[in-house]
Amino acid sequence: MTTAKPLFNRLALIGTGLIGGSIARAVRTQGAARSIVATSRSAETRKRVAELGFADQVVESNTAAVEGADLVIVSIPVGACGAVAEEIGPHLKPGAIVSDVGSVKGSVLRDMAPHVPAGVHFIPAHPVAGTEHSGPDSGFAELFVNRWCILTPPENADQAAVEKLKSFWIALGANVETMSAEHHDMVLGITSHLPHLIAYTIVGTADELGAVTRSEVLKFSAGGFRDFTRIAASDPTMWRDVFLYNKDAVLEMLGRFNEDLSQLTRAIRSGNGDALFDHFTRTRAIRRGIVEIGQDSAAPDFGRAHPTLPTEPLPRPYAADNE
Ligand code: NAP
């Protein structure tokens, strides 16, 4: 499906990794903008973007990218957003919309807003969609389909601009919700940032075990560990910034998590099976809820394909061929 009419004439993408590259591909597929101009910090990434061909034009600087653009999307680590806003501010077209995709919204609002001139609409956004891969090759057009994109417009935001950006994300297949940046950071603190911190911790702990045990950790990872490793393989720069820039909300969630972990520790130590059973029953219902609202597949084991059974005859000592 393509949108009936492009929503924007010229889309400028600053940052062309997983998210920027996916936006470009989806915009192309859906015809959501007449042309896409892209740029990235390094010459290497710009060269790769030109080879992949998902933008109409690849330019060398952020200022050249935003020239004449009516939608600018900054898709870079949150810690770098303020400096980029300062650089592009004087070059933005009056009436343009400036947005981002950062996983933290309070800091983006604080760092970018002061550099956006009057007459340009600044509407931060966060598509809650991603994979553990990064870089321009990792993007794909369907990334945002049926995922949520959260808009955190400042209080005085122009409603028409908010609606236009909303239409843009809907055209890319997303569902859109609006909330304050502060609320966003609390919600994502528990649903995304804390789970990543836990995954980084568990995988790090396993890595610090002795070498022999470590090889067994890898071998027997299907017991649960490997699902943490997927999350813990996420981009180190992006996640360093998430924890530095959403510090307060993450520390709040971490405090609550530690209290709950202490309760479970106590239940295990005192042999309180009922407490453990009740807790696990409650958490199982949350998984069901996620499947019911279409945010994950109902297939067991995340729908992983299972290899077929071996076709060779059973080894001799176990074969019941004399019976
Ligand atoms: P990515 O694949 O690693 O791409 C990062 C992009 O940012 C590249 O174009 C890179 O340029 C550029 N960049 C890196 N450091 C920079 C700096 N200091 N100054 C200017 N540009 C810089 O990352 P991504 O996954 O697309 O993430 C981009 C943003 O999306 C982040 O804010 C992240 O929080 C948010 N986000 C990520 C996910 C996810 O699952 N990955 C989901 C939702 C939102 P070069 O390659 O040229 O160095």
JSON list of C-alpha atoms in Angstrom, two decimals, residues 78-79 103-104 188-189 192-201 231 234-251 253-254:
[
{"chain": "A", "resi": 78, "resn": "VAL", "atom": "CA", "xyz": [20.58, 10.66, 22.00]},
{"chain": "A", "resi": 79, "resn": "GLY", "atom": "CA", "xyz": [23.79, 12.12, 23.43]},
{"chain": "A", "resi": 103, "resn": "SER", "atom": "CA", "xyz": [14.98, 6.17, 22.96]},
{"chain": "A", "resi": 104, "resn": "VAL", "atom": "CA", "xyz": [15.03, 8.90, 25.64]},
{"chain": "A", "resi": 188, "resn": "LEU", "atom": "CA", "xyz": [10.39, 3.01, 28.61]},
{"chain": "A", "resi": 189, "resn": "GLY", "atom": "CA", "xyz": [12.54, 2.83, 31.73]},
{"chain": "A", "resi": 192, "resn": "SER", "atom": "CA", "xyz": [13.01, -1.30, 27.61]},
{"chain": "A", "resi": 193, "resn": "HIS", "atom": "CA", "xyz": [15.87, 0.24, 29.55]},
{"chain": "A", "resi": 194, "resn": "LEU", "atom": "CA", "xyz": [15.74, -1.95, 32.66]},
{"chain": "A", "resi": 195, "resn": "PRO", "atom": "CA", "xyz": [15.38, -5.20, 30.63]},
{"chain": "A", "resi": 196, "resn": "HIS", "atom": "CA", "xyz": [18.45, -4.19, 28.63]},
{"chain": "A", "resi": 197, "resn": "LEU", "atom": "CA", "xyz": [20.37, -3.48, 31.83]},
{"chain": "A", "resi": 198, "resn": "ILE", "atom": "CA", "xyz": [19.39, -6.88, 33.23]},
{"chain": "A", "resi": 199, "resn": "ALA", "atom": "CA", "xyz": [20.42, -8.61, 30.00]},
{"chain": "A", "resi": 200, "resn": "TYR", "atom": "CA", "xyz": [23.76, -6.77, 29.94]},
{"chain": "A", "resi": 201, "resn": "THR", "atom": "CA", "xyz": [24.30, -7.81, 33.57]},
{"chain": "A", "resi": 231, "resn": "ILE", "atom": "CA", "xyz": [19.20, -8.03, 23.87]},
{"chain": "A", "resi": 234, "resn": "SER", "atom": "CA", "xyz": [22.46, -4.25, 21.10]},
{"chain": "A", "resi": 235, "resn": "ASP", "atom": "CA", "xyz": [24.55, -1.28, 20.01]},
{"chain": "A", "resi": 236, "resn": "PRO", "atom": "CA", "xyz": [26.93, -0.18, 22.83]},
{"chain": "A", "resi": 237, "resn": "THR", "atom": "CA", "xyz": [26.95, 3.54, 21.87]},
{"chain": "A", "resi": 238, "resn": "MET", "atom": "CA", "xyz": [23.17, 3.79, 21.72]},
{"chain": "A", "resi": 239, "resn": "TRP", "atom": "CA", "xyz": [22.73, 2.03, 25.06]},
{"chain": "A", "resi": 240, "resn": "ARG", "atom": "CA", "xyz": [25.51, 3.90, 26.83]},
{"chain": "A", "resi": 241, "resn": "ASP", "atom": "CA", "xyz": [23.62, 7.08, 25.94]},
{"chain": "A", "resi": 242, "resn": "VAL", "atom": "CA", "xyz": [20.24, 5.68, 27.01]},
{"chain": "A", "resi": 243, "resn": "PHE", "atom": "CA", "xyz": [21.55, 5.01, 30.53]},
{"chain": "A", "resi": 244, "resn": "LEU", "atom": "CA", "xyz": [23.42, 8.30, 30.78]},
{"chain": "A", "resi": 245, "resn": "TYR", "atom": "CA", "xyz": [20.46, 10.34, 29.53]},
{"chain": "A", "resi": 246, "resn": "ASN", "atom": "CA", "xyz": [17.58, 8.52, 31.24]},
{"chain": "A", "resi": 247, "resn": "LYS", "atom": "CA", "xyz": [19.44, 8.23, 34.50]},
{"chain": "A", "resi": 248, "resn": "ASP", "atom": "CA", "xyz": [16.66, 9.26, 36.92]},
{"chain": "A", "resi": 249, "resn": "ALA", "atom": "CA", "xyz": [13.94, 6.99, 35.52]},
{"chain": "A", "resi": 250, "resn": "VAL", "atom": "CA", "xyz": [16.32, 4.04, 35.21]},
{"chain": "A", "resi": 251, "resn": "LEU", "atom": "CA", "xyz": [17.53, 4.47, 38.80]},
{"chain": "A", "resi": 253, "resn": "MET", "atom": "CA", "xyz": [13.04, 1.41, 38.16]},
{"chain": "A", "resi": 254, "resn": "LEU", "atom": "CA", "xyz": [16.25, -0.25, 39.30]}
]
